[in-house]
Amino acid sequence: MTALVLENDVLRVTVDPLVGGAITAIRHKALGASVLGAVPWTPKPGPAATIAAPDEGHWLPYYTGGWPLLFPNGGDACTFDGISHGFHGEASLAAWEVLWDRGTLILQHRFATVPVEMERRLSLDGDVLAIGETVRMQGAEPVRVMWGQHPTFGTDLLAGPFEIAAGARRVVVDDRFDPPANPIRPGTSGAWPIVPGKSGPFDLSRPDGKIAAMAYLLDFRSPWAAIRRTDTGLAAVLSWDAGVFPYAWLWIELGGTDDAPWDGRARLIGLEPNTTWPGNGLADTARRGAELMQLRPGDLRRSAVRLHILQAPGPISGIDPTGRAVS
């Protein structure tokens, strides 16, 4: 099956149902601009050779820099509760079944690693992409999972000076991720957007230069995050259901990883709502006593995520009830 296209007069959204049902591109037609990232290699076509990548190196060949879904694991591959979970989870690599309901794209998958069925419904309302997800627990015993979005922004959105805004109050720096180009101190925290840096306070809302960093946004006043070009106003504003996703991972890769396949050429920023932090896999999270989502027999969970693409005249300060930016 070739890539699927969901579009209206404003947006064109491209989806790959064979590799995780990932959104590979989002383009604003009138602005002539794309907002999702692109990796500096040619991604492999699907279907993927496995739904359980044993490490990041086996997962990355299928990654486009776009928007995969992380479920039931996020981060490191691990064995948890007797089940082998791949890097970033089965959902990100599995092939999804496809249905259309008039202007709505429906993706469905029955998981092999957990007794769960999921449905994802993608629709457009002008300049807003809406994603509704439903998780149905089919098993007779409870399971613990991680569930998260992995939208990675780049291309035209990061092709000039930019700023990151969010409704978070607090930010915690990952305590394990510390490559040479990481400017922030692992395991520290601060009031968003300032964290302790290796050369003094660091403003995560204005990352610049060669950077590779990972942090977690917590304690949201309102569940949203945004990236805005300060020269053109091109902006992507993500909002979500805080009852499902109380946290958001912030991944910054601005030419900061020189190892292959990155080769210092990627410009990507992930704003990633998630049920859980830190993002180092189910086993590590459980070992630390951090929060995991528990699904009990008969459970039905729903989430709603929206992405607003616009040209904003000023900094983003929040969202309205429809998920559109307030600036």
Short mmCIF file of C-alpha atoms in Angstrom, two decimals:
data_model
loop_
_atom_site.label_atom_id
_atom_site.label_comp_id
_atom_site.label_asym_id
_atom_site.label_seq_id
_atom_site.Cartn_x
_atom_site.Cartn_y
_atom_site.Cartn_z
CA MET A 1 0.00 0.00 0.00
CA THR A 2 1.32 3.44 -0.90
CA ALA A 3 1.22 6.44 1.42
CA LEU A 4 -2.20 7.78 2.33
CA VAL A 5 -3.14 11.44 1.95
CA LEU A 6 -5.66 13.29 4.11
CA GLU A 7 -6.24 16.82 2.88
CA ASN A 8 -8.57 19.80 2.69
CA ASP A 9 -8.18 23.29 1.25
CA VAL A 10 -5.58 24.21 3.90
CA LEU A 11 -3.58 21.15 4.99
CA ARG A 12 -2.10 18.07 3.33
CA VAL A 13 -1.24 15.21 5.72
CA THR A 14 0.68 12.13 4.56
CA VAL A 15 0.46 8.85 6.50
CA ASP A 16 2.38 5.58 6.12
CA PRO A 17 0.09 2.71 7.26
CA LEU A 18 2.82 0.10 6.78
CA VAL A 19 5.25 1.60 9.31
CA GLY A 20 3.38 2.46 12.48
CA GLY A 21 0.67 4.45 10.75
CA ALA A 22 3.14 7.30 11.19
CA ILE A 23 2.38 10.79 9.89
CA THR A 24 5.33 11.46 7.62
CA ALA A 25 4.53 15.00 6.42
CA ILE A 26 2.17 17.91 7.15
CA ARG A 27 2.08 20.80 4.71
CA HIS A 28 0.20 24.09 4.94
CA LYS A 29 -0.81 24.76 1.33
CA ALA A 30 -1.31 28.52 1.42
CA LEU A 31 1.91 29.12 3.37
CA GLY A 32 3.81 26.65 1.19
CA ALA A 33 5.45 25.25 4.30
CA SER A 34 6.03 21.84 5.87
CA VAL A 35 6.39 21.47 9.63
CA LEU A 36 7.38 17.88 10.43
CA GLY A 37 11.03 16.87 10.42
CA ALA A 38 13.07 14.91 7.91
CA VAL A 39 16.01 12.64 8.70
CA PRO A 40 19.35 12.85 6.84
CA TRP A 41 19.00 9.33 5.44
CA THR A 42 16.57 7.50 3.18
CA PRO A 43 14.07 5.63 5.39
CA LYS A 44 13.37 2.00 4.62
CA PRO A 45 9.93 1.25 3.18
CA GLY A 46 7.51 -0.90 5.14
CA PRO A 47 6.50 -3.29 6.31
CA ALA A 48 9.24 -3.31 8.93
CA ALA A 49 11.23 -6.49 9.48
CA THR A 50 10.11 -6.59 13.12
CA ILE A 51 7.55 -5.02 15.46
CA ALA A 52 10.07 -5.22 18.32
CA ALA A 53 13.28 -3.41 17.40
CA PRO A 54 15.98 -4.66 19.80
CA ASP A 55 17.60 -1.23 19.99
CA GLU A 56 17.55 2.26 18.50
CA GLY A 57 19.86 1.21 15.69
CA HIS A 58 17.26 -1.25 14.37
CA TRP A 59 14.42 1.27 14.76
CA LEU A 60 15.98 4.32 13.11
CA PRO A 61 16.13 2.96 9.52
CA TYR A 62 12.30 3.16 9.40
CA TYR A 63 12.07 6.59 11.06
CA THR A 64 11.23 9.51 8.78
CA GLY A 65 11.49 12.34 11.30
CA GLY A 66 7.70 12.60 11.34
CA TRP A 67 5.08 11.57 13.88
CA PRO A 68 5.09 7.94 15.11
CA LEU A 69 2.95 6.63 17.97
CA LEU A 70 4.66 5.08 21.02
CA PHE A 71 2.75 2.14 22.58
CA PRO A 72 3.00 0.02 24.72
CA ASN A 73 6.64 1.02 25.29
CA GLY A 74 8.59 4.23 24.89
CA GLY A 75 12.36 4.45 24.82
CA ASP A 76 14.68 1.53 25.42
CA ALA A 77 13.82 -2.03 24.42
CA CYS A 78 13.29 -4.21 27.46
CA THR A 79 11.69 -7.29 28.93
CA PHE A 80 8.84 -6.29 31.21
CA ASP A 81 6.33 -8.51 32.98
CA GLY A 82 7.71 -11.38 30.92
CA ILE A 83 7.13 -9.69 27.53
CA SER A 84 9.84 -8.49 25.15
CA HIS A 85 9.13 -4.90 24.07
CA GLY A 86 11.02 -3.24 21.25
CA PHE A 87 12.51 0.23 21.15
CA HIS A 88 9.66 2.78 21.11
CA GLY A 89 7.09 -0.02 21.14
CA GLU A 90 5.11 -2.12 18.71
CA ALA A 91 2.82 0.69 17.53
CA SER A 92 5.67 2.63 15.95
CA LEU A 93 6.68 -0.17 13.55
CA ALA A 94 3.59 -2.34 13.04
CA ALA A 95 1.40 -2.18 9.96
CA TRP A 96 -2.05 -0.67 10.64
CA GLU A 97 -5.32 -1.55 8.96
CA VAL A 98 -6.96 1.33 7.08
CA LEU A 99 -10.56 2.48 6.77
CA TRP A 100 -12.09 5.71 5.48
CA ASP A 101 -15.24 7.28 6.86
CA ARG A 102 -15.96 10.17 4.50
CA GLY A 103 -13.24 12.70 5.40
CA THR A 104 -11.81 10.74 8.34
CA LEU A 105 -8.85 8.38 8.08
CA ILE A 106 -9.18 5.46 10.50
CA LEU A 107 -6.21 3.30 11.52
CA GLN A 108 -6.70 0.10 13.54
CA HIS A 109 -4.33 -2.39 15.15
CA ARG A 110 -4.56 -5.44 17.43
CA PHE A 111 -1.34 -5.66 19.42
CA ALA A 112 0.77 -8.80 19.75
CA THR A 113 2.74 -7.63 22.80
CA VAL A 114 -0.28 -6.63 24.92
CA PRO A 115 -3.96 -7.68 24.71
CA VAL A 116 -5.08 -4.32 23.36
CA GLU A 117 -6.92 -3.04 20.31
CA MET A 118 -6.42 0.57 19.24
CA GLU A 119 -8.24 2.81 16.80
CA ARG A 120 -6.92 6.17 15.62
CA ARG A 121 -9.13 8.66 13.78
CA LEU A 122 -7.46 11.50 11.85
CA SER A 123 -9.54 14.40 10.56
CA LEU A 124 -9.06 18.00 9.42
CA ASP A 125 -10.89 21.15 10.47
CA GLY A 126 -9.45 24.00 8.44
CA ASP A 127 -5.89 24.49 9.67
CA VAL A 128 -6.19 21.97 12.53
CA LEU A 129 -5.34 18.26 12.42
CA ALA A 130 -7.32 16.31 15.05
CA ILE A 131 -6.34 12.83 16.20
CA GLY A 132 -8.66 10.79 18.38
CA GLU A 133 -7.33 7.52 19.78
CA THR A 134 -9.26 4.73 21.53
CA VAL A 135 -7.60 1.92 23.48
CA ARG A 136 -9.67 -1.19 24.26
CA MET A 137 -8.25 -3.63 26.80
CA GLN A 138 -9.09 -7.21 25.79
CA GLY A 139 -7.08 -9.19 28.34
CA ALA A 140 -8.18 -10.94 31.52
CA GLU A 141 -5.26 -9.59 33.62
CA PRO A 142 -4.09 -5.98 34.11
CA VAL A 143 -1.16 -4.72 32.03
CA ARG A 144 1.07 -1.68 32.46
CA VAL A 145 1.95 0.40 29.42
CA MET A 146 3.49 3.62 28.18
CA TRP A 147 1.44 5.59 25.65
CA GLY A 148 2.77 8.65 23.90
CA GLN A 149 2.89 10.77 20.79
CA HIS A 150 6.22 11.35 19.04
CA PRO A 151 5.66 14.37 16.75
CA THR A 152 9.03 15.60 15.54
CA PHE A 153 9.17 19.06 14.00
CA GLY A 154 11.69 20.40 11.51
CA THR A 155 12.03 21.32 7.81
CA ASP A 156 10.53 24.80 7.21
CA LEU A 157 9.64 25.26 10.88
CA LEU A 158 13.31 25.12 11.94
CA ALA A 159 14.80 26.72 8.82
CA GLY A 160 15.20 30.07 10.60
CA PRO A 161 15.23 31.50 14.12
CA PHE A 162 12.55 29.95 16.33
CA GLU A 163 11.18 29.80 19.85
CA ILE A 164 9.52 27.04 21.88
CA ALA A 165 6.57 27.83 24.15
CA ALA A 166 4.57 25.56 26.45
CA GLY A 167 1.92 25.56 29.14
CA ALA A 168 4.27 23.73 31.52
CA ARG A 169 5.42 25.10 34.86
CA ARG A 170 8.38 22.80 35.40
CA VAL A 171 11.04 21.00 33.40
CA VAL A 172 13.32 18.10 34.41
CA VAL A 173 16.47 17.20 32.47
CA ASP A 174 16.92 13.51 31.63
CA ASP A 175 19.51 12.01 33.96
CA ARG A 176 20.92 9.45 31.49
CA PHE A 177 21.14 11.30 28.17
CA ASP A 178 24.39 13.24 28.08
CA PRO A 179 26.13 13.27 24.68
CA PRO A 180 29.01 15.69 24.03
CA ALA A 181 26.68 18.33 22.51
CA ASN A 182 24.31 18.37 25.51
CA PRO A 183 24.42 21.90 27.01
CA ILE A 184 22.24 21.11 30.07
CA ARG A 185 23.08 19.29 33.29
CA PRO A 186 21.58 15.78 33.53
CA GLY A 187 19.16 15.17 36.38
CA THR A 188 18.56 18.84 37.18
CA SER A 189 15.28 20.74 37.06
CA GLY A 190 13.89 24.24 36.91
CA ALA A 191 10.89 26.44 36.24
CA TRP A 192 10.11 26.27 32.53
CA PRO A 193 12.00 27.24 30.40
CA ILE A 194 15.19 27.70 32.47
CA VAL A 195 17.31 24.76 33.63
CA PRO A 196 20.87 24.54 34.94
CA GLY A 197 23.31 24.44 32.08
CA LYS A 198 26.91 23.34 32.01
CA SER A 199 27.94 26.98 31.49
CA GLY A 200 25.22 28.70 33.52
CA PRO A 201 21.40 28.88 33.25
CA PHE A 202 20.08 27.56 29.93
CA ASP A 203 16.88 28.74 28.22
CA LEU A 204 15.17 25.76 26.58
CA SER A 205 12.73 28.03 24.77
CA ARG A 206 15.58 29.39 22.59
CA PRO A 207 17.95 26.52 21.80
CA ASP A 208 20.64 27.55 19.35
CA GLY A 209 23.83 26.12 17.96
CA LYS A 210 24.86 22.47 17.92
CA ILE A 211 22.68 20.72 20.52
CA ALA A 212 21.53 17.23 21.51
CA ALA A 213 19.37 17.28 24.66
CA MET A 214 16.44 15.55 26.37
CA ALA A 215 14.10 16.89 29.05
CA TYR A 216 10.54 16.45 30.37
CA LEU A 217 7.84 19.09 30.74
CA LEU A 218 5.67 18.71 33.85
CA ASP A 219 2.95 20.42 35.87
CA PHE A 220 0.99 21.91 32.98
CA ARG A 221 -1.29 24.90 33.54
CA SER A 222 -2.73 23.99 30.15
CA PRO A 223 -1.63 21.02 28.00
CA TRP A 224 0.01 22.56 24.95
CA ALA A 225 3.40 23.23 23.39
CA ALA A 226 4.43 25.17 20.30
CA ILE A 227 7.29 26.05 17.99
CA ARG A 228 7.19 29.37 16.16
CA ARG A 229 9.55 30.90 13.59
CA THR A 230 10.34 34.37 14.90
CA ASP A 231 11.11 35.75 11.42
CA THR A 232 8.09 34.50 9.44
CA GLY A 233 5.60 33.57 12.17
CA LEU A 234 5.16 30.00 10.87
CA ALA A 235 3.97 28.04 13.90
CA ALA A 236 2.91 24.56 14.95
CA VAL A 237 0.83 24.39 18.13
CA LEU A 238 0.20 20.99 19.69
CA SER A 239 -2.47 20.42 22.37
CA TRP A 240 -3.71 17.27 24.08
CA ASP A 241 -5.78 15.67 26.81
CA ALA A 242 -3.90 16.11 30.09
CA GLY A 243 -6.00 13.39 31.70
CA VAL A 244 -4.26 10.87 29.45
CA PHE A 245 -0.94 12.63 28.81
CA PRO A 246 0.10 14.59 31.93
CA TYR A 247 3.70 14.97 30.69
CA ALA A 248 5.56 15.90 27.51
CA TRP A 249 9.01 14.83 26.41
CA LEU A 250 11.21 17.51 24.84
CA TRP A 251 13.87 16.12 22.50
CA ILE A 252 16.25 18.53 20.80
CA GLU A 253 18.54 17.37 17.99
CA LEU A 254 20.11 20.33 16.23
CA GLY A 255 23.10 18.82 14.48
CA GLY A 256 24.33 17.60 17.86
CA THR A 257 24.80 13.90 17.08
CA ASP A 258 27.79 13.20 14.85
CA ASP A 259 27.50 9.41 14.89
CA ALA A 260 25.94 7.60 11.92
CA PRO A 261 23.26 7.78 10.67
CA TRP A 262 22.81 11.31 12.06
CA ASP A 263 26.22 12.60 10.87
CA GLY A 264 25.58 16.00 12.47
CA ARG A 265 22.98 16.85 9.80
CA ALA A 266 19.61 16.54 11.57
CA ARG A 267 17.49 19.48 12.75
CA LEU A 268 14.62 18.02 14.74
CA ILE A 269 12.64 18.92 17.84
CA GLY A 270 10.21 16.50 19.45
CA LEU A 271 7.28 17.83 21.50
CA GLU A 272 5.88 14.55 22.78
CA PRO A 273 2.84 14.18 25.09
CA ASN A 274 3.13 11.00 27.14
CA THR A 275 1.59 9.09 30.02
CA THR A 276 5.01 8.62 31.55
CA TRP A 277 8.43 9.99 32.30
CA PRO A 278 11.35 9.35 32.10
CA GLY A 279 11.46 7.98 28.57
CA ASN A 280 13.81 5.06 29.05
CA GLY A 281 11.45 2.11 28.61
CA LEU A 282 8.93 0.24 30.75
CA ALA A 283 11.45 -1.71 32.81
CA ASP A 284 13.53 1.31 33.79
CA THR A 285 10.44 3.37 34.59
CA ALA A 286 9.03 0.63 36.83
CA ARG A 287 12.38 0.21 38.57
CA ARG A 288 12.41 3.90 39.44
CA GLY A 289 8.84 3.74 40.79
CA ALA A 290 7.65 6.25 38.19
CA GLU A 291 4.12 6.34 36.79
CA LEU A 292 2.89 3.80 34.25
CA MET A 293 -0.61 3.56 32.81
CA GLN A 294 -2.45 0.48 34.04
CA LEU A 295 -5.09 -1.09 31.82
CA ARG A 296 -7.56 -3.38 33.59
CA PRO A 297 -9.89 -5.94 32.00
CA GLY A 298 -12.63 -4.15 30.07
CA ASP A 299 -10.95 -0.73 30.19
CA LEU A 300 -11.68 1.76 27.42
CA ARG A 301 -9.41 4.82 27.23
CA ARG A 302 -9.65 7.73 24.80
CA SER A 303 -7.31 10.57 23.96
CA ALA A 304 -7.54 13.68 21.81
CA VAL A 305 -4.60 15.50 20.22
CA ARG A 306 -4.73 18.56 17.97
CA LEU A 307 -2.13 20.31 15.84
CA HIS A 308 -2.76 23.86 14.63
CA ILE A 309 -0.57 25.14 11.78
CA LEU A 310 -0.63 28.89 11.23
CA GLN A 311 1.25 32.10 10.65
CA ALA A 312 1.22 33.72 14.09
CA PRO A 313 1.80 37.48 14.37
CA GLY A 314 3.35 37.16 17.81
CA PRO A 315 4.46 34.66 20.46
CA ILE A 316 2.05 31.83 21.31
CA SER A 317 0.53 32.26 24.76
CA GLY A 318 -2.03 29.45 24.87
CA ILE A 319 -4.86 27.68 23.07
CA ASP A 320 -8.60 28.19 22.75
CA PRO A 321 -11.18 25.42 23.28
CA THR A 322 -10.79 24.25 19.66
CA GLY A 323 -7.02 23.76 20.03
CA ARG A 324 -6.17 26.86 18.02
CA ALA A 325 -3.35 29.14 19.05
CA VAL A 326 -3.79 32.25 21.13
CA SER A 327 -1.04 34.78 20.51
#
